[in-house]
Amino acid sequence: NRLADPTVSFRYMWGSEYIEDEKDLIVSQSFDFPTAYLHRSQIKRREVQNASLLYRAACHDVLLQATQLAVELCYNDTLLHLVRQQDAMSEDFLNAESTRFKEGHTSVHRYNESQRLNLIHHQRIRKLETERQALLTEFKTVCGFDYVPAEVVGNIEHFRQSLLLPKEPNFEAWWQQMAASSPEMQLVDNTVTLAQLNVKSAKDGWLPKFTVGYEQEVSGPNWLRGVSVGLSLPLWSNGGKVKAARRALEAAQLDAQDQRLAFHTRLHSLYLRAYGELSSANEYRSLLYQQQNEDLLRRTFEEGLIARPDYLEGMISFLEVQLDLLNQEKSAALLWLELNSVSY
């Protein structure tokens, strides 16, 4: 949108002994039609906005990745705590079954099953510890920290409270709200607007250009000074530019429709999956809270109604249900975070 560079020229001419040397100085400045500056200024502003939106989108991706890693770390620590409890109980269960097997009070199948359970829990601990180390390394790489803040791990209730479940799965209402603040959708709209402005700028190329200058001519003691005004008619230089800009606009509009549809479809799928996972996890948690199987099993054992191996086996099964619930919650949390990242 800036002016063209001014032109300064100097001419010195000499002749025969009867003719004075001639010195000329010419300074000129060319101008486009005023609307050309307006459209180029609008194009520049849109390009700056697009660069800003690209930066925001990149920041959102990093923030989403860091938040998802934090959620995975939090749930990994909770899962590891439960699996360690399972492992300790399965160790006791194996010892109890081993004693009963030696005394002939249990079958080979039950004894082998206790060994299998014990091995499974050992392997789970090793797997979760390996995953935790990998998550910590990735978290430090993404966030640039040499340490992991204490509030990131072990605070599972913080993430549970952040999972706000809507009263009903009304995706379209949610979409209208989120899409308006999504940098990805803003970038798509800006790209179409930029293509429209490029068409206007190409049309400005058919408008005349003006030149204003100052000239001075000195020949011996005589001199002349004055101004010059010129007009440039773009008869050939703008050929095909408007047609190319219009084709680019059509392509941008079609691409924007495809991107909006793909974005809408992807988020709709994520929304339904996240809503379903969250609803199932909430129902599952509510059912477990109502049944209170852990307290019932403990009281039954304390009253002597079941043997210790049966109690341990029941507690291992109860913790297995807790692990299933946590995995379901983690899956829902990651989906919901990805959805909410649309409008960061």
mmCIF file of C-alpha atoms in Angstrom:
data_model
loop_
_atom_site.group_PDB
_atom_site.id
_atom_site.type_symbol
_atom_site.label_atom_id
_atom_site.label_comp_id
_atom_site.label_asym_id
_atom_site.label_seq_id
_atom_site.Cartn_x
_atom_site.Cartn_y
_atom_site.Cartn_z
ATOM 1 C CA ASN A 1 0.000 0.000 0.000
ATOM 2 C CA ARG A 2 3.040 2.284 -0.063
ATOM 3 C CA LEU A 3 3.957 4.771 -2.776
ATOM 4 C CA ALA A 4 6.384 3.802 -5.495
ATOM 5 C CA ASP A 5 9.954 5.019 -5.080
ATOM 6 C CA PRO A 6 10.605 8.514 -6.474
ATOM 7 C CA THR A 7 12.776 8.878 -9.565
ATOM 8 C CA VAL A 8 15.664 11.368 -9.700
ATOM 9 C CA SER A 9 17.719 11.854 -12.875
ATOM 10 C CA PHE A 10 20.405 14.285 -13.996
ATOM 11 C CA ARG A 11 21.426 14.996 -17.576
ATOM 12 C CA TYR A 12 24.514 16.864 -18.751
ATOM 13 C CA MET A 13 24.947 17.661 -22.443
ATOM 14 C CA TRP A 14 27.708 19.511 -24.224
ATOM 15 C CA GLY A 15 28.022 20.689 -27.784
ATOM 16 C CA SER A 16 30.212 22.824 -30.096
ATOM 17 C CA GLU A 17 32.011 25.938 -28.994
ATOM 18 C CA TYR A 18 29.097 28.133 -29.997
ATOM 19 C CA ILE A 19 26.528 26.233 -27.849
ATOM 20 C CA GLU A 20 26.355 26.429 -24.060
ATOM 21 C CA ASP A 21 26.507 23.188 -22.062
ATOM 22 C CA GLU A 22 23.125 22.041 -20.848
ATOM 23 C CA LYS A 23 22.325 20.599 -17.404
ATOM 24 C CA ASP A 24 18.934 19.054 -16.617
ATOM 25 C CA LEU A 25 17.539 17.841 -13.267
ATOM 26 C CA ILE A 26 14.323 15.795 -13.214
ATOM 27 C CA VAL A 27 12.507 14.572 -10.053
ATOM 28 C CA SER A 28 9.260 12.597 -10.444
ATOM 29 C CA GLN A 29 6.832 10.575 -8.304
ATOM 30 C CA SER A 30 4.244 8.109 -9.621
ATOM 31 C CA PHE A 31 0.872 7.410 -7.965
ATOM 32 C CA ASP A 32 -1.635 4.602 -8.361
ATOM 33 C CA PHE A 33 -5.362 5.215 -8.346
ATOM 34 C CA PRO A 34 -6.477 5.862 -4.684
ATOM 35 C CA THR A 35 -8.611 2.690 -4.407
ATOM 36 C CA ALA A 36 -5.516 0.573 -5.164
ATOM 37 C CA TYR A 37 -3.879 1.767 -1.946
ATOM 38 C CA LEU A 38 -7.044 1.000 0.020
ATOM 39 C CA HIS A 39 -7.298 -2.573 -1.272
ATOM 40 C CA ARG A 40 -3.587 -3.276 -0.844
ATOM 41 C CA SER A 41 -3.801 -1.993 2.734
ATOM 42 C CA GLN A 42 -6.732 -4.339 3.418
ATOM 43 C CA ILE A 43 -4.804 -7.257 1.897
ATOM 44 C CA LYS A 44 -1.803 -6.542 4.103
ATOM 45 C CA ARG A 45 -3.975 -6.442 7.229
ATOM 46 C CA ARG A 46 -5.577 -9.790 6.313
ATOM 47 C CA GLU A 47 -2.159 -11.358 5.739
ATOM 48 C CA VAL A 48 -1.029 -10.160 9.169
ATOM 49 C CA GLN A 49 -4.220 -11.592 10.712
ATOM 50 C CA ASN A 50 -3.600 -14.925 8.978
ATOM 51 C CA ALA A 51 -0.066 -15.056 10.355
ATOM 52 C CA SER A 52 -1.436 -14.333 13.829
ATOM 53 C CA LEU A 53 -4.086 -17.067 13.457
ATOM 54 C CA LEU A 54 -1.471 -19.575 12.335
ATOM 55 C CA TYR A 55 0.578 -18.714 15.416
ATOM 56 C CA ARG A 56 -2.485 -19.122 17.646
ATOM 57 C CA ALA A 57 -3.301 -22.478 16.060
ATOM 58 C CA ALA A 58 0.274 -23.674 16.650
ATOM 59 C CA CYS A 59 0.124 -22.514 20.279
ATOM 60 C CA HIS A 60 -3.202 -24.308 20.720
ATOM 61 C CA ASP A 61 -1.690 -27.536 19.413
ATOM 62 C CA VAL A 62 1.172 -27.300 21.908
ATOM 63 C CA LEU A 63 -1.191 -26.409 24.748
ATOM 64 C CA LEU A 64 -3.507 -29.303 23.861
ATOM 65 C CA GLN A 65 -0.593 -31.726 23.723
ATOM 66 C CA ALA A 66 0.722 -30.518 27.097
ATOM 67 C CA THR A 67 -2.732 -30.723 28.709
ATOM 68 C CA GLN A 68 -3.366 -34.214 27.349
ATOM 69 C CA LEU A 69 0.020 -35.343 28.663
ATOM 70 C CA ALA A 70 -0.864 -33.892 32.063
ATOM 71 C CA VAL A 71 -4.155 -35.826 32.068
ATOM 72 C CA GLU A 72 -2.398 -39.034 31.061
ATOM 73 C CA LEU A 73 0.206 -38.520 33.801
ATOM 74 C CA CYS A 74 -2.495 -37.918 36.376
ATOM 75 C CA TYR A 75 -4.473 -41.022 35.445
ATOM 76 C CA ASN A 76 -1.285 -43.072 35.055
ATOM 77 C CA ASP A 77 -0.310 -42.304 38.661
ATOM 78 C CA THR A 78 -3.776 -43.207 39.911
ATOM 79 C CA LEU A 79 -3.814 -46.427 37.882
ATOM 80 C CA LEU A 80 -0.349 -47.297 39.145
ATOM 81 C CA HIS A 81 -1.484 -46.793 42.745
ATOM 82 C CA LEU A 82 -4.448 -49.157 42.262
ATOM 83 C CA VAL A 83 -2.406 -51.772 40.420
ATOM 84 C CA ARG A 84 0.161 -51.780 43.216
ATOM 85 C CA GLN A 85 -2.657 -52.455 45.658
ATOM 86 C CA GLN A 86 -3.817 -55.260 43.386
ATOM 87 C CA ASP A 87 -0.300 -56.629 43.203
ATOM 88 C CA ALA A 88 0.069 -56.698 46.996
ATOM 89 C CA MET A 89 -3.300 -58.447 47.352
ATOM 90 C CA SER A 90 -2.523 -60.926 44.570
ATOM 91 C CA GLU A 91 0.751 -61.728 46.353
ATOM 92 C CA ASP A 92 -1.177 -62.474 49.553
ATOM 93 C CA PHE A 93 -3.744 -64.412 47.559
ATOM 94 C CA LEU A 94 -1.008 -66.499 45.919
ATOM 95 C CA ASN A 95 0.582 -67.275 49.299
ATOM 96 C CA ALA A 96 -2.789 -68.236 50.767
ATOM 97 C CA GLU A 97 -3.664 -70.462 47.810
ATOM 98 C CA SER A 98 -0.201 -72.026 47.898
ATOM 99 C CA THR A 99 -0.715 -72.992 51.537
ATOM 100 C CA ARG A 100 -4.202 -74.343 50.833
ATOM 101 C CA PHE A 101 -2.921 -76.268 47.804
ATOM 102 C CA LYS A 102 -0.213 -77.949 49.902
ATOM 103 C CA GLU A 103 -2.845 -78.870 52.472
ATOM 104 C CA GLY A 104 -5.121 -80.233 49.749
ATOM 105 C CA HIS A 105 -7.874 -77.651 50.363
ATOM 106 C CA THR A 106 -7.879 -76.150 46.858
ATOM 107 C CA SER A 107 -7.649 -77.329 43.274
ATOM 108 C CA VAL A 108 -4.713 -77.087 40.872
ATOM 109 C CA HIS A 109 -6.789 -74.848 38.634
ATOM 110 C CA ARG A 110 -7.403 -72.306 41.419
ATOM 111 C CA TYR A 111 -3.725 -72.374 42.425
ATOM 112 C CA ASN A 112 -2.619 -71.831 38.816
ATOM 113 C CA GLU A 113 -5.136 -68.986 38.523
ATOM 114 C CA SER A 114 -3.598 -67.251 41.561
ATOM 115 C CA GLN A 115 -0.160 -67.510 39.923
ATOM 116 C CA ARG A 116 -1.523 -66.085 36.671
ATOM 117 C CA LEU A 117 -3.132 -63.138 38.457
ATOM 118 C CA ASN A 118 0.073 -62.404 40.325
ATOM 119 C CA LEU A 119 2.094 -62.388 37.103
ATOM 120 C CA ILE A 120 -0.452 -60.177 35.339
ATOM 121 C CA HIS A 121 -0.235 -57.547 38.082
ATOM 122 C CA HIS A 122 3.570 -57.598 38.061
ATOM 123 C CA GLN A 123 3.519 -57.008 34.317
ATOM 124 C CA ARG A 124 0.959 -54.220 34.646
ATOM 125 C CA ILE A 125 3.155 -52.385 37.123
ATOM 126 C CA ARG A 126 6.172 -52.609 34.824
ATOM 127 C CA LYS A 127 4.099 -51.424 31.860
ATOM 128 C CA LEU A 128 2.609 -48.451 33.746
ATOM 129 C CA GLU A 129 6.023 -47.455 35.134
ATOM 130 C CA THR A 130 7.495 -47.537 31.621
ATOM 131 C CA GLU A 131 4.582 -45.490 30.270
ATOM 132 C CA ARG A 132 4.983 -42.994 33.104
ATOM 133 C CA GLN A 133 8.650 -42.467 32.325
ATOM 134 C CA ALA A 134 7.852 -41.978 28.637
ATOM 135 C CA LEU A 135 5.060 -39.499 29.491
ATOM 136 C CA LEU A 136 7.361 -37.539 31.808
ATOM 137 C CA THR A 137 10.028 -37.303 29.112
ATOM 138 C CA GLU A 138 7.498 -36.148 26.511
ATOM 139 C CA PHE A 139 5.941 -33.659 28.937
ATOM 140 C CA LYS A 140 9.341 -32.117 29.678
ATOM 141 C CA THR A 141 10.078 -31.944 25.942
ATOM 142 C CA VAL A 142 6.783 -30.219 25.102
ATOM 143 C CA CYS A 143 6.723 -27.814 28.057
ATOM 144 C CA GLY A 144 10.455 -27.176 28.341
ATOM 145 C CA PHE A 145 10.516 -27.889 32.098
ATOM 146 C CA ASP A 146 13.324 -29.744 33.822
ATOM 147 C CA TYR A 147 10.727 -30.944 36.310
ATOM 148 C CA VAL A 148 7.039 -31.806 36.383
ATOM 149 C CA PRO A 149 4.934 -29.510 38.617
ATOM 150 C CA ALA A 150 3.403 -31.354 41.561
ATOM 151 C CA GLU A 151 -0.103 -30.176 40.648
ATOM 152 C CA VAL A 152 0.125 -32.055 37.337
ATOM 153 C CA VAL A 153 0.247 -35.509 38.918
ATOM 154 C CA GLY A 154 -1.981 -37.075 41.524
ATOM 155 C CA ASN A 155 -4.752 -34.475 41.271
ATOM 156 C CA ILE A 156 -7.344 -36.530 39.479
ATOM 157 C CA GLU A 157 -10.312 -34.652 40.987
ATOM 158 C CA HIS A 158 -9.142 -31.467 39.254
ATOM 159 C CA PHE A 159 -9.547 -33.138 35.858
ATOM 160 C CA ARG A 160 -12.835 -34.758 36.837
ATOM 161 C CA GLN A 161 -14.290 -31.367 37.753
ATOM 162 C CA SER A 162 -13.053 -29.848 34.490
ATOM 163 C CA LEU A 163 -15.075 -32.357 32.467
ATOM 164 C CA LEU A 164 -18.293 -30.377 32.209
ATOM 165 C CA LEU A 165 -20.986 -32.575 30.730
ATOM 166 C CA PRO A 166 -23.786 -30.699 28.894
ATOM 167 C CA LYS A 167 -27.364 -31.469 29.877
ATOM 168 C CA GLU A 168 -28.127 -32.859 26.427
ATOM 169 C CA PRO A 169 -26.029 -33.747 23.374
ATOM 170 C CA ASN A 170 -27.005 -30.669 21.338
ATOM 171 C CA PHE A 171 -24.001 -30.556 19.043
ATOM 172 C CA GLU A 172 -25.216 -27.801 16.705
ATOM 173 C CA ALA A 173 -25.619 -25.296 19.539
ATOM 174 C CA TRP A 174 -22.162 -26.165 20.805
ATOM 175 C CA TRP A 175 -20.748 -25.960 17.269
ATOM 176 C CA GLN A 176 -22.099 -22.462 16.634
ATOM 177 C CA GLN A 177 -20.476 -21.228 19.821
ATOM 178 C CA MET A 178 -17.111 -22.942 19.370
ATOM 179 C CA ALA A 179 -16.642 -22.432 15.621
ATOM 180 C CA ALA A 180 -16.966 -18.652 15.965
ATOM 181 C CA SER A 181 -13.908 -18.527 18.236
ATOM 182 C CA SER A 182 -11.877 -21.237 16.510
ATOM 183 C CA PRO A 183 -8.654 -19.902 14.926
ATOM 184 C CA GLU A 184 -8.853 -22.698 12.357
ATOM 185 C CA MET A 185 -12.265 -21.546 11.133
ATOM 186 C CA GLN A 186 -11.247 -17.886 11.302
ATOM 187 C CA LEU A 187 -8.257 -18.713 9.116
ATOM 188 C CA VAL A 188 -10.532 -20.392 6.560
ATOM 189 C CA ASP A 189 -12.832 -17.337 6.453
ATOM 190 C CA ASN A 190 -9.855 -14.988 6.216
ATOM 191 C CA THR A 191 -8.439 -16.926 3.278
ATOM 192 C CA VAL A 192 -11.677 -16.419 1.317
ATOM 193 C CA THR A 193 -11.778 -12.717 2.223
ATOM 194 C CA LEU A 194 -8.165 -12.364 1.127
ATOM 195 C CA ALA A 195 -8.971 -13.945 -2.241
ATOM 196 C CA GLN A 196 -11.880 -11.493 -2.674
ATOM 197 C CA LEU A 197 -9.571 -8.571 -1.950
ATOM 198 C CA ASN A 198 -7.050 -9.913 -4.475
ATOM 199 C CA VAL A 199 -9.782 -9.759 -7.139
ATOM 200 C CA LYS A 200 -10.438 -6.104 -6.300
ATOM 201 C CA SER A 201 -6.723 -5.375 -6.332
ATOM 202 C CA ALA A 202 -6.389 -7.028 -9.750
ATOM 203 C CA LYS A 203 -9.220 -4.849 -11.086
ATOM 204 C CA ASP A 204 -7.394 -1.777 -9.781
ATOM 205 C CA GLY A 205 -4.638 -2.673 -12.241
ATOM 206 C CA TRP A 206 -6.868 -1.365 -15.069
ATOM 207 C CA LEU A 207 -7.087 2.077 -13.503
ATOM 208 C CA PRO A 208 -4.710 4.810 -14.725
ATOM 209 C CA LYS A 209 -1.517 5.741 -12.896
ATOM 210 C CA PHE A 210 -0.347 9.312 -12.415
ATOM 211 C CA THR A 211 3.092 10.879 -12.431
ATOM 212 C CA VAL A 212 3.987 14.321 -11.026
ATOM 213 C CA GLY A 213 7.480 15.765 -11.345
ATOM 214 C CA TYR A 214 9.744 18.767 -11.111
ATOM 215 C CA GLU A 215 12.199 19.653 -13.875
ATOM 216 C CA GLN A 216 15.013 22.189 -14.143
ATOM 217 C CA GLU A 217 17.065 23.000 -17.229
ATOM 218 C CA VAL A 218 20.194 25.202 -17.142
ATOM 219 C CA SER A 219 22.022 26.323 -20.265
ATOM 220 C CA GLY A 220 24.738 28.892 -19.536
ATOM 221 C CA PRO A 221 23.172 31.895 -17.863
ATOM 222 C CA ASN A 222 19.723 30.816 -18.940
ATOM 223 C CA TRP A 223 17.504 28.428 -17.030
ATOM 224 C CA LEU A 224 14.033 26.937 -17.065
ATOM 225 C CA ARG A 225 12.040 25.420 -14.211
ATOM 226 C CA GLY A 226 8.640 23.767 -14.157
ATOM 227 C CA VAL A 227 6.439 20.818 -13.289
ATOM 228 C CA SER A 228 5.404 17.791 -15.285
ATOM 229 C CA VAL A 229 2.243 15.684 -15.084
ATOM 230 C CA GLY A 230 1.849 12.294 -16.724
ATOM 231 C CA LEU A 231 -0.804 9.620 -17.130
ATOM 232 C CA SER A 232 -0.129 5.911 -17.676
ATOM 233 C CA LEU A 233 -2.861 3.768 -19.242
ATOM 234 C CA PRO A 234 -2.474 0.035 -18.492
ATOM 235 C CA LEU A 235 -3.522 -1.338 -21.863
ATOM 236 C CA TRP A 236 -1.465 -4.551 -21.766
ATOM 237 C CA SER A 237 0.341 -4.952 -18.408
ATOM 238 C CA ASN A 238 -2.780 -6.159 -16.491
ATOM 239 C CA GLY A 239 -3.924 -8.726 -19.016
ATOM 240 C CA GLY A 240 -5.238 -11.974 -17.427
ATOM 241 C CA LYS A 241 -4.663 -10.911 -13.820
ATOM 242 C CA VAL A 242 -8.348 -10.369 -12.982
ATOM 243 C CA LYS A 243 -9.336 -13.709 -14.510
ATOM 244 C CA ALA A 244 -6.595 -15.498 -12.533
ATOM 245 C CA ALA A 245 -7.681 -13.783 -9.304
ATOM 246 C CA ARG A 246 -11.300 -14.844 -9.871
ATOM 247 C CA ARG A 247 -10.275 -18.453 -10.418
ATOM 248 C CA ALA A 248 -8.216 -18.308 -7.234
ATOM 249 C CA LEU A 249 -11.289 -16.971 -5.386
ATOM 250 C CA GLU A 250 -13.460 -19.829 -6.673
ATOM 251 C CA ALA A 251 -10.828 -22.344 -5.564
ATOM 252 C CA ALA A 252 -10.586 -20.714 -2.127
ATOM 253 C CA GLN A 253 -14.378 -20.816 -1.695
ATOM 254 C CA LEU A 254 -14.577 -24.508 -2.646
ATOM 255 C CA ASP A 255 -11.646 -25.340 -0.355
ATOM 256 C CA ALA A 256 -13.285 -23.405 2.491
ATOM 257 C CA GLN A 257 -16.517 -25.407 2.063
ATOM 258 C CA ASP A 258 -14.553 -28.668 2.168
ATOM 259 C CA GLN A 259 -12.601 -27.585 5.257
ATOM 260 C CA ARG A 260 -15.750 -26.447 7.104
ATOM 261 C CA LEU A 261 -17.490 -29.749 6.312
ATOM 262 C CA ALA A 262 -14.453 -31.814 7.351
ATOM 263 C CA PHE A 263 -14.029 -29.770 10.537
ATOM 264 C CA HIS A 264 -17.734 -30.060 11.376
ATOM 265 C CA THR A 265 -17.769 -33.824 10.730
ATOM 266 C CA ARG A 266 -14.631 -34.475 12.789
ATOM 267 C CA LEU A 267 -15.880 -32.455 15.755
ATOM 268 C CA HIS A 268 -19.335 -34.028 15.557
ATOM 269 C CA SER A 269 -17.786 -37.479 15.772
ATOM 270 C CA LEU A 270 -15.551 -36.419 18.671
ATOM 271 C CA TYR A 271 -18.492 -34.785 20.438
ATOM 272 C CA LEU A 272 -20.687 -37.876 20.260
ATOM 273 C CA ARG A 273 -17.837 -40.136 21.397
ATOM 274 C CA ALA A 274 -16.864 -37.823 24.259
ATOM 275 C CA TYR A 275 -20.463 -37.381 25.390
ATOM 276 C CA GLY A 276 -21.035 -41.141 25.292
ATOM 277 C CA GLU A 277 -17.823 -41.898 27.194
ATOM 278 C CA LEU A 278 -18.543 -39.268 29.836
ATOM 279 C CA SER A 279 -22.139 -40.387 30.276
ATOM 280 C CA SER A 280 -21.063 -44.027 30.658
ATOM 281 C CA ALA A 281 -18.298 -43.131 33.114
ATOM 282 C CA ASN A 282 -20.678 -41.027 35.233
ATOM 283 C CA GLU A 283 -23.293 -43.791 35.300
ATOM 284 C CA TYR A 284 -20.634 -46.369 36.133
ATOM 285 C CA ARG A 285 -19.225 -44.249 38.964
ATOM 286 C CA SER A 286 -22.688 -43.561 40.367
ATOM 287 C CA LEU A 287 -23.551 -47.281 40.359
ATOM 288 C CA LEU A 288 -20.327 -48.215 42.159
ATOM 289 C CA TYR A 289 -20.927 -45.511 44.751
ATOM 290 C CA GLN A 290 -24.449 -46.798 45.418
ATOM 291 C CA GLN A 291 -23.429 -50.435 45.723
ATOM 292 C CA GLN A 292 -20.414 -49.822 48.015
ATOM 293 C CA ASN A 293 -19.050 -53.306 47.260
ATOM 294 C CA GLU A 294 -15.734 -52.583 48.961
ATOM 295 C CA ASP A 295 -17.303 -51.818 52.360
ATOM 296 C CA LEU A 296 -19.681 -54.767 52.049
ATOM 297 C CA LEU A 297 -16.841 -57.161 51.233
ATOM 298 C CA ARG A 298 -14.704 -55.864 54.096
ATOM 299 C CA ARG A 299 -17.516 -56.212 56.658
ATOM 300 C CA THR A 300 -18.273 -59.739 55.439
ATOM 301 C CA PHE A 301 -14.631 -60.726 55.919
ATOM 302 C CA GLU A 302 -14.370 -59.057 59.341
ATOM 303 C CA GLU A 303 -17.477 -60.930 60.506
ATOM 304 C CA GLY A 304 -15.859 -64.215 59.446
ATOM 305 C CA LEU A 305 -18.408 -65.059 56.766
ATOM 306 C CA ILE A 306 -15.753 -65.570 54.065
ATOM 307 C CA ALA A 307 -12.161 -66.818 54.156
ATOM 308 C CA ARG A 308 -9.176 -64.549 53.545
ATOM 309 C CA PRO A 309 -8.414 -65.933 50.037
ATOM 310 C CA ASP A 310 -12.017 -65.257 48.999
ATOM 311 C CA TYR A 311 -11.811 -61.739 50.444
ATOM 312 C CA LEU A 312 -8.555 -61.044 48.586
ATOM 313 C CA GLU A 313 -9.992 -62.395 45.370
ATOM 314 C CA GLY A 314 -13.050 -60.181 45.762
ATOM 315 C CA MET A 315 -10.936 -57.096 46.458
ATOM 316 C CA ILE A 316 -8.787 -57.796 43.401
ATOM 317 C CA SER A 317 -11.955 -57.982 41.293
ATOM 318 C CA PHE A 318 -13.247 -54.747 42.835
ATOM 319 C CA LEU A 319 -9.992 -52.938 42.015
ATOM 320 C CA GLU A 320 -10.242 -54.311 38.475
ATOM 321 C CA VAL A 321 -13.584 -52.538 38.131
ATOM 322 C CA GLN A 322 -11.979 -49.341 39.435
ATOM 323 C CA LEU A 323 -9.259 -49.667 36.801
ATOM 324 C CA ASP A 324 -11.863 -50.058 34.056
ATOM 325 C CA LEU A 325 -13.621 -46.921 35.278
ATOM 326 C CA LEU A 326 -10.381 -44.925 35.347
ATOM 327 C CA ASN A 327 -9.462 -46.006 31.819
ATOM 328 C CA GLN A 328 -12.913 -44.995 30.623
ATOM 329 C CA GLU A 329 -12.576 -41.638 32.357
ATOM 330 C CA LYS A 330 -9.150 -41.074 30.826
ATOM 331 C CA SER A 331 -10.440 -41.809 27.332
ATOM 332 C CA ALA A 332 -13.356 -39.395 27.837
ATOM 333 C CA ALA A 333 -11.071 -36.707 29.294
ATOM 334 C CA LEU A 334 -8.711 -36.812 26.310
ATOM 335 C CA LEU A 335 -11.622 -36.571 23.867
ATOM 336 C CA TRP A 336 -13.216 -33.707 25.777
ATOM 337 C CA LEU A 337 -9.940 -31.794 25.969
ATOM 338 C CA GLU A 338 -9.523 -32.079 22.208
ATOM 339 C CA LEU A 339 -13.030 -30.694 21.709
ATOM 340 C CA ASN A 340 -12.598 -27.801 24.119
ATOM 341 C CA SER A 341 -9.240 -26.894 22.546
ATOM 342 C CA VAL A 342 -11.142 -25.671 19.484
ATOM 343 C CA SER A 343 -11.855 -22.331 21.178
ATOM 344 C CA TYR A 344 -8.692 -21.813 23.263
#
